[in-house]
Tab-separated table of C-alpha atoms in Angstrom:
chain	number	residue	atom	x	y	z
A	646	MET	CA	-76.358	37.851	57.828
A	647	LYS	CA	-74.056	34.962	58.868
A	648	GLN	CA	-75.611	32.751	56.238
A	649	LEU	CA	-74.934	35.382	53.583
A	650	MET	CA	-71.269	35.685	54.560
A	651	HIS	CA	-70.915	31.940	54.609
A	652	ASN	CA	-72.332	31.691	51.105
A	653	LYS	CA	-69.990	34.444	49.933
A	654	LYS	CA	-66.882	32.633	51.320
A	655	TYR	CA	-68.111	29.439	49.762
A	656	LYS	CA	-68.382	31.090	46.367
A	657	ILE	CA	-64.837	32.526	46.707
A	658	TRP	CA	-63.427	29.105	47.471
A	659	ILE	CA	-65.339	27.618	44.594
A	660	SER	CA	-63.946	30.317	42.298
A	661	LEU	CA	-60.382	29.721	43.490
A	662	LEU	CA	-60.762	25.976	43.083
A	663	SER	CA	-62.122	26.480	39.583
A	664	VAL	CA	-59.122	28.644	38.668
A	665	VAL	CA	-56.704	26.021	40.008
A	666	LEU	CA	-58.487	23.195	38.199
A	667	LEU	CA	-58.558	25.246	35.010
A	668	ALA	CA	-54.863	25.911	35.303
A	669	LEU	CA	-54.152	22.233	35.917
A	670	GLY	CA	-56.386	21.307	33.052
A	671	VAL	CA	-54.323	23.470	30.708
A	672	MET	CA	-50.963	22.208	31.967
A	673	ILE	CA	-51.599	18.480	32.231
A	674	PRO	CA	-52.451	17.783	28.564
A	675	THR	CA	-49.428	19.760	27.380
A	676	SER	CA	-47.095	17.868	29.697
A	677	ARG	CA	-48.655	14.527	28.718
A	678	SER	CA	-48.403	15.397	25.046
A	679	GLU	CA	-44.716	16.194	25.382
A	680	ALA	CA	-44.055	12.975	27.272
A	681	LEU	CA	-45.810	10.886	24.628
A	682	THR	CA	-44.031	12.422	21.578
A	683	PRO	CA	-42.529	9.439	19.684
A	684	ARG	CA	-38.824	9.344	18.940
A	685	VAL	CA	-37.195	6.877	16.496
A	686	ILE	CA	-33.409	6.628	16.602
A	687	LEU	CA	-30.656	4.620	14.890
A	688	SER	CA	-29.514	2.275	17.644
A	689	GLU	CA	-26.718	0.356	15.812
A	690	TYR	CA	-25.437	-0.481	12.341
A	691	GLU	CA	-22.984	-2.757	10.511
A	692	VAL	CA	-21.293	-2.325	7.121
A	693	LYS	CA	-20.453	-5.517	5.215
A	694	ALA	CA	-18.042	-5.493	2.256
A	695	SER	CA	-18.204	-8.001	-0.580
A	696	ASP	CA	-14.399	-8.300	-0.687
A	697	ALA	CA	-12.773	-10.946	1.519
A	698	SER	CA	-10.426	-8.326	2.976
A	699	GLY	CA	-13.365	-6.469	4.518
A	700	ASN	CA	-12.522	-3.315	2.579
A	701	ILE	CA	-14.862	-1.458	0.219
A	702	TYR	CA	-13.139	-0.445	-3.012
A	703	PRO	CA	-14.455	1.937	-5.707
A	704	GLY	CA	-17.060	0.122	-7.788
A	705	ASP	CA	-17.680	-2.589	-5.163
A	706	PRO	CA	-21.110	-3.606	-3.828
A	707	PHE	CA	-21.686	-3.628	-0.067
A	708	SER	CA	-24.562	-3.733	2.418
A	709	VAL	CA	-25.566	-1.715	5.467
A	710	THR	CA	-27.658	-3.344	8.208
A	711	PHE	CA	-29.056	-1.035	10.878
A	712	LYS	CA	-31.671	-1.021	13.627
A	713	LEU	CA	-34.343	1.632	14.232
A	714	LYS	CA	-35.583	1.869	17.806
A	715	ASN	CA	-38.856	3.410	18.966
A	716	THR	CA	-37.966	5.023	22.288
A	717	SER	CA	-41.608	5.956	23.030
A	718	LYS	CA	-44.075	3.744	24.906
A	719	ASN	CA	-46.588	4.201	22.111
A	720	LYS	CA	-46.263	2.581	18.734
A	721	VAL	CA	-45.279	4.480	15.597
A	722	MET	CA	-46.704	3.712	12.176
A	723	ASN	CA	-46.122	4.102	8.452
A	724	LEU	CA	-42.368	4.388	8.644
A	725	LEU	CA	-40.486	5.236	5.441
A	726	CYS	CA	-36.721	4.876	5.713
A	727	THR	CA	-34.622	6.359	2.891
A	728	VAL	CA	-30.852	5.850	2.442
A	729	SER	CA	-28.876	8.278	0.252
A	730	SER	CA	-25.383	9.723	-0.227
A	731	GLU	CA	-24.602	13.422	-0.420
A	732	ASN	CA	-23.169	13.523	-3.945
A	733	GLY	CA	-24.206	10.204	-5.433
A	734	GLU	CA	-21.149	8.294	-4.206
A	735	PHE	CA	-23.324	5.242	-3.447
A	736	ILE	CA	-26.019	3.778	-5.678
A	737	PRO	CA	-28.795	1.798	-3.922
A	738	ASP	CA	-29.924	-1.561	-5.216
A	739	GLY	CA	-33.481	-0.500	-6.070
A	740	ILE	CA	-35.222	2.691	-4.971
A	741	GLY	CA	-33.282	3.078	-1.722
A	742	SER	CA	-36.402	3.299	0.477
A	743	THR	CA	-37.923	0.771	2.893
A	744	TYR	CA	-41.491	0.850	4.253
A	745	ILE	CA	-42.322	-0.491	7.727
A	746	ASN	CA	-45.925	-0.768	8.878
A	747	GLU	CA	-45.237	-0.079	12.561
A	748	ILE	CA	-42.815	-0.363	15.462
A	749	PRO	CA	-44.395	-1.049	18.858
A	750	GLY	CA	-43.433	1.105	21.827
A	751	GLU	CA	-39.882	0.555	23.125
A	752	ASN	CA	-39.177	-1.935	20.325
A	753	GLU	CA	-36.832	-1.902	17.323
A	754	THR	CA	-36.701	-3.246	13.799
A	755	GLU	CA	-33.797	-4.208	11.522
A	756	ILE	CA	-33.284	-3.007	7.948
A	757	THR	CA	-30.687	-4.123	5.386
A	758	VAL	CA	-29.887	-1.956	2.354
A	759	ASN	CA	-27.676	-3.063	-0.560
A	760	LEU	CA	-25.580	-0.414	-2.295
A	761	SER	CA	-22.644	-0.041	-4.694
A	762	SER	CA	-19.893	2.562	-4.645
A	763	ILE	CA	-19.103	4.399	-7.863
A	764	SER	CA	-15.771	3.661	-9.544
A	765	LYS	CA	-14.108	7.089	-9.265
A	766	LEU	CA	-13.926	7.545	-5.507
A	767	SER	CA	-10.845	8.641	-3.582
A	768	GLU	CA	-9.565	6.927	-0.461
A	769	LYS	CA	-11.546	8.463	2.409
A	770	SER	CA	-14.821	8.096	4.377
A	771	TYR	CA	-18.074	9.252	2.762
A	772	LYS	CA	-21.367	10.219	4.422
A	773	LEU	CA	-24.438	8.014	4.104
A	774	ASN	CA	-27.687	9.717	5.141
A	775	ILE	CA	-30.541	7.758	6.742
A	776	LYS	CA	-33.861	9.623	6.894
A	777	THR	CA	-36.854	8.095	8.667
A	778	GLU	CA	-40.387	9.512	8.306
A	779	TYR	CA	-43.094	8.152	10.616
A	780	GLU	CA	-46.308	9.063	12.450
A	781	ASP	CA	-48.539	8.267	15.415
A	782	TRP	CA	-52.145	9.224	16.229
A	783	ASN	CA	-51.086	12.792	17.026
A	784	GLY	CA	-48.985	13.742	14.012
A	785	LYS	CA	-46.077	13.137	11.640
A	786	TYR	CA	-42.356	13.180	12.457
A	787	GLU	CA	-38.950	12.922	10.826
A	788	ALA	CA	-35.530	11.700	12.021
A	789	LYS	CA	-32.144	12.047	10.280
A	790	GLU	CA	-28.965	10.086	10.978
A	791	ILE	CA	-25.504	9.999	9.331
A	792	ILE	CA	-23.084	7.067	9.132
A	793	TYR	CA	-19.667	6.980	7.439
A	794	ILE	CA	-18.552	4.482	4.810
A	795	PRO	CA	-14.733	4.121	4.454
A	796	ILE	CA	-13.484	3.618	0.890
A	797	LYS	CA	-10.084	2.058	0.255
A	798	LEU	CA	-8.020	1.968	-2.929
A	799	LYS	CA	-6.623	-1.368	-4.060
A	800	THR	CA	-2.952	-2.155	-3.564
A	801	GLU	CA	-1.652	-4.067	-6.588
A	802	VAL	CA	1.875	-4.401	-7.970
A	803	VAL	CA	3.584	-6.244	-10.834
A	804	ILE	CA	7.278	-7.222	-10.795
A	805	SER	CA	8.736	-7.298	-14.310
A	806	ASP	CA	12.020	-7.383	-16.267
A	807	THR	CA	13.920	-9.367	-13.642
A	808	TYR	CA	17.287	-10.611	-14.894
A	809	ILE	CA	20.987	-11.067	-14.112
A	810	ALA	CA	23.241	-8.676	-16.031
A	811	GLU	CA	26.215	-11.087	-16.350
A	812	GLU	CA	26.224	-13.798	-19.035
A	813	GLU	CA	28.893	-16.052	-17.474
A	814	ILE	CA	29.119	-16.308	-13.694
A	815	ARG	CA	32.028	-17.845	-11.820
A	816	LEU	CA	32.540	-18.519	-8.146
A	817	GLY	CA	33.250	-15.292	-6.251
A	818	ASP	CA	32.089	-12.993	-9.067
A	819	ASN	CA	29.895	-9.985	-8.337
A	820	ILE	CA	26.394	-10.353	-9.795
A	821	GLU	CA	24.105	-7.457	-10.697
A	822	VAL	CA	20.391	-8.284	-10.291
A	823	VAL	CA	17.980	-5.912	-12.034
A	824	SER	CA	14.173	-5.740	-11.740
A	825	THR	CA	11.268	-3.301	-12.136
A	826	PHE	CA	8.587	-2.601	-9.514
A	827	ASN	CA	5.299	-1.468	-11.154
A	828	ASN	CA	2.515	0.013	-8.999
A	829	VAL	CA	-0.612	-0.816	-11.041
A	830	GLY	CA	-3.073	-0.329	-8.154
A	831	GLY	CA	-5.013	2.759	-7.189
A	832	ALA	CA	-3.126	3.505	-3.957
A	833	GLU	CA	0.418	4.605	-3.230
A	834	VAL	CA	2.644	1.919	-1.708
A	835	TYR	CA	5.267	2.579	0.933
A	836	LYS	CA	8.666	1.305	2.130
A	837	VAL	CA	9.428	-0.797	-0.955
A	838	TYR	CA	12.412	-3.024	-0.132
A	839	ALA	CA	14.125	-5.778	-2.142
A	840	LYS	CA	16.685	-8.454	-1.255
A	841	THR	CA	18.270	-11.526	-2.819
A	842	ALA	CA	18.191	-14.988	-1.263
A	843	GLY	CA	19.156	-18.467	-2.409
A	844	ASP	CA	21.654	-21.306	-2.639
A	845	ASN	CA	24.148	-19.842	-5.128
A	846	ILE	CA	24.155	-16.156	-4.180
A	847	ALA	CA	24.834	-14.072	-1.113
A	848	GLU	CA	22.136	-12.057	0.637
A	849	ALA	CA	22.114	-8.441	-0.524
A	850	ASP	CA	19.454	-5.744	-0.508
A	851	CYS	CA	18.358	-2.295	-1.634
A	852	PHE	CA	15.765	0.185	-0.388
A	853	VAL	CA	13.496	1.613	-3.093
A	854	GLY	CA	11.139	3.890	-1.085
A	855	ASN	CA	7.542	4.920	-1.845
A	856	VAL	CA	5.963	4.376	-5.266
A	857	ALA	CA	2.888	6.374	-6.330
A	858	SER	CA	-0.070	4.873	-8.170
A	859	GLY	CA	0.688	4.282	-11.849
A	860	LYS	CA	4.439	4.725	-11.358
A	861	LYS	CA	7.379	2.313	-11.469
A	862	ALA	CA	10.743	2.052	-9.724
A	863	ASN	CA	13.990	0.285	-10.584
A	864	ILE	CA	15.512	-2.394	-8.360
A	865	ASP	CA	19.297	-2.828	-8.643
A	866	ILE	CA	21.128	-5.200	-6.291
A	867	ILE	CA	24.822	-6.191	-6.320
A	868	THR	CA	25.343	-9.657	-4.841
A	869	LYS	CA	28.021	-12.377	-5.166
A	870	ALA	CA	28.182	-15.960	-6.441
A	871	THR	CA	28.850	-18.182	-3.417
A	872	ASN	CA	28.437	-21.804	-4.592
A	873	ILE	CA	29.266	-23.755	-7.734
A	874	SER	CA	26.271	-25.269	-9.493
A	875	THR	CA	26.393	-29.056	-9.334
A	876	THR	CA	22.660	-29.771	-9.736
A	877	SER	CA	19.629	-28.035	-11.240
A	878	THR	CA	17.698	-27.797	-7.979
A	879	TYR	CA	19.181	-24.581	-6.627
A	880	ASP	CA	16.690	-21.938	-5.535
A	881	ASN	CA	17.610	-18.274	-6.043
A	882	ARG	CA	15.135	-15.407	-5.966
A	883	VAL	CA	14.415	-11.744	-5.313
A	884	ILE	CA	12.024	-10.954	-2.436
A	885	ILE	CA	10.192	-7.599	-2.577
A	886	THR	CA	8.214	-6.252	0.399
A	887	TYR	CA	6.043	-3.125	0.657
A	888	GLU	CA	3.274	-1.603	2.796
A	889	ASP	CA	-0.107	0.056	2.245
A	890	SER	CA	-1.393	3.213	3.952
A	891	ASP	CA	-2.567	1.196	6.978
A	892	GLY	CA	0.857	-0.371	7.525
A	893	ASN	CA	-0.166	-3.807	6.245
A	894	GLN	CA	2.857	-5.559	4.726
A	895	TYR	CA	2.850	-7.472	1.429
A	896	SER	CA	5.493	-9.625	-0.247
A	897	GLU	CA	6.315	-10.687	-3.815
A	898	GLU	CA	8.942	-13.234	-4.923
A	899	VAL	CA	10.568	-13.614	-8.352
A	900	PHE	CA	12.885	-16.471	-9.349
A	901	LEU	CA	16.325	-15.701	-10.771
A	902	GLY	CA	18.127	-17.535	-13.549
A	903	THR	CA	16.366	-20.391	-15.321
A	904	GLY	CA	13.568	-22.669	-14.163
A	905	ASN	CA	12.806	-22.340	-10.478
A	906	GLY	CA	15.719	-20.122	-9.577
A	907	HIS	CA	18.692	-21.998	-11.049
A	908	ILE	CA	21.849	-19.941	-11.622
A	909	ASP	CA	24.730	-21.670	-13.405
A	910	VAL	CA	27.822	-20.797	-11.338
A	911	LEU	CA	31.133	-22.118	-12.707
A	912	ASP	CA	34.423	-22.659	-10.940
A	913	GLN	CA	37.151	-20.062	-11.466
A	914	ASP	CA	39.361	-20.575	-14.614
A	915	TYR	CA	43.093	-20.418	-13.764
A	916	SER	CA	44.419	-21.697	-17.124
A	917	ASP	CA	45.611	-18.263	-18.288
A	918	ILE	CA	47.595	-17.703	-15.094
A	919	ILE	CA	49.263	-21.115	-15.418
A	920	THR	CA	50.219	-20.440	-19.051
A	921	ILE	CA	51.783	-17.087	-18.185
A	922	LYS	CA	53.742	-18.662	-15.371
A	923	GLU	CA	55.036	-21.407	-17.638
A	924	ASP	CA	56.075	-18.857	-20.264
A	925	THR	CA	58.073	-16.734	-17.790
A	926	SER	CA	59.796	-19.639	-16.054
A	927	ARG	CA	61.040	-21.737	-19.027
A	928	HIS	CA	64.893	-22.217	-19.586
A	929	MET	CA	66.892	-20.800	-22.507
A	930	THR	CA	67.874	-23.226	-25.271
A	931	ASN	CA	71.230	-23.312	-27.182
A	932	ASN	CA	69.636	-21.447	-30.070
A	933	ASP	CA	68.579	-18.697	-27.655
A	934	LYS	CA	72.165	-18.421	-26.402
A	935	LEU	CA	73.600	-18.293	-29.955
A	936	ILE	CA	71.199	-15.533	-30.917
A	937	ILE	CA	72.187	-13.520	-27.859
A	938	VAL	CA	75.932	-13.879	-28.722
A	939	ILE	CA	75.415	-12.828	-32.343
A	940	VAL	CA	73.366	-9.806	-31.292
A	941	ALA	CA	76.035	-8.841	-28.766
A	942	VAL	CA	78.844	-9.083	-31.421
A	943	ILE	CA	76.864	-6.974	-33.844
A	944	VAL	CA	76.254	-4.331	-31.196
A	945	ILE	CA	80.007	-4.222	-30.353
A	946	LEU	CA	81.012	-3.906	-34.029
A	947	ILE	CA	78.535	-1.096	-34.540
A	948	PHE	CA	79.841	0.664	-31.436
A	949	PHE	CA	83.502	0.590	-32.613
A	950	ALA	CA	82.557	1.598	-36.141
A	951	VAL	CA	80.682	4.616	-34.902
A	952	LYS	CA	83.536	5.521	-32.546
A	953	ARG	CA	86.106	5.308	-35.370
A	954	TYR	CA	83.957	7.462	-37.634
A	955	LEU	CA	83.554	10.168	-35.014
A	956	LYS	CA	87.331	10.196	-34.314
A	957	ARG	CA	88.144	10.652	-38.019
A	958	ARG	CA	85.709	13.531	-38.340
A	959	ARG	CA	87.292	15.253	-35.361
A	960	LEU	CA	90.813	14.949	-36.903
A	961	GLU	CA	89.586	16.346	-40.231
A	962	ARG	CA	88.141	19.403	-38.464
A	963	ASN	CA	91.451	19.975	-36.616
A	964	PHE	CA	93.462	19.750	-39.840
A	965	GLU	CA	91.279	22.295	-41.570
C-alpha cells in the first residue's frame, strides 16, 4: 500500500515537472528568437556639395555618404540599400541601389551615393529616403530612414549704368551719382546699401532695401567734389553691400569717372564775378558827363514846354 502511494506521488511530480519543462520549452525559443532579431540602422551620414561654398544649388551634383550598422550579434546578409526622393527632386547617378553581401554582428559598413538635384527646386530642405532590405537565417527584414537635403538658391547681382550726372565738375559742386542694382540670381537679396568713397569726392550713402529675384533697383547718391584733380591717379568708386537669407554679407565695387576712378575736378571760375565788379566800379568819363548834362537840359525844356501848354489851355477855358 505504501509502495503504491509512493509511486502515485512520484507520477504526480513527474507530471508537474513535465508541465513546467513544456512551458519553459515553449517560452525559451520565443524569447531567444526575439533577442536574435537583426536590426540595421543608419548610424551617421554626411552630405558633400560640389560647390566650394558648401551649398547645394538647383541642378548641382552632390554626394551622400552614410553608415549602416548591424546592431545584432548575428550577421545579416544580402543587403539592398535604395536611395530615392519623394517627388523626384534628386536623380541618382546610376540605378540608386547598392548591394552588400553581409554585415557581421555589431559591425557597420559605409555607402556613398552620388546624386544631382533638378534645376527647378525652391529654397528649402527636401527628404531623401534610404530603404534597406536584408535577411538572416530566420527571415527577411526591411528598414527605412529619412535624411534632409538643404537646397539654396544662388545669390548673384550685376551693377550697371553707373555714371555721374554732371558734365563739368568744379570744387565744392554737388555731384549726383546714379547706378542700377540688378538681382540676376535665384534668391532675394536683403539690406542693399550703397556709398561713395574716394580721393575727389565726399562720403555719401543711400539705403536701397530688399530686391527680389529678377528685379532691379535704382541707386541715387548726392555727394560733393572735395579736391581738385592734379593727377590721373585718383580713385573714386561706389561700394554696394547686400546680404543673403542667411545673413552673409557681400560687396561689389564700381569705379566712377574714367579709367580706375578718375574724376576731373576743376577749380572754381571767378572771372564773371571779377568782370561784373569792374563794370560797376569804373569812373565816369567827360563824355559821360556831357551826355548827362544834355539829357538834363532836354528834360528841363520839355518840362517847361508842357507847363506852358497846360497854362494856356486853362486860360482858354476860362475865357470861353
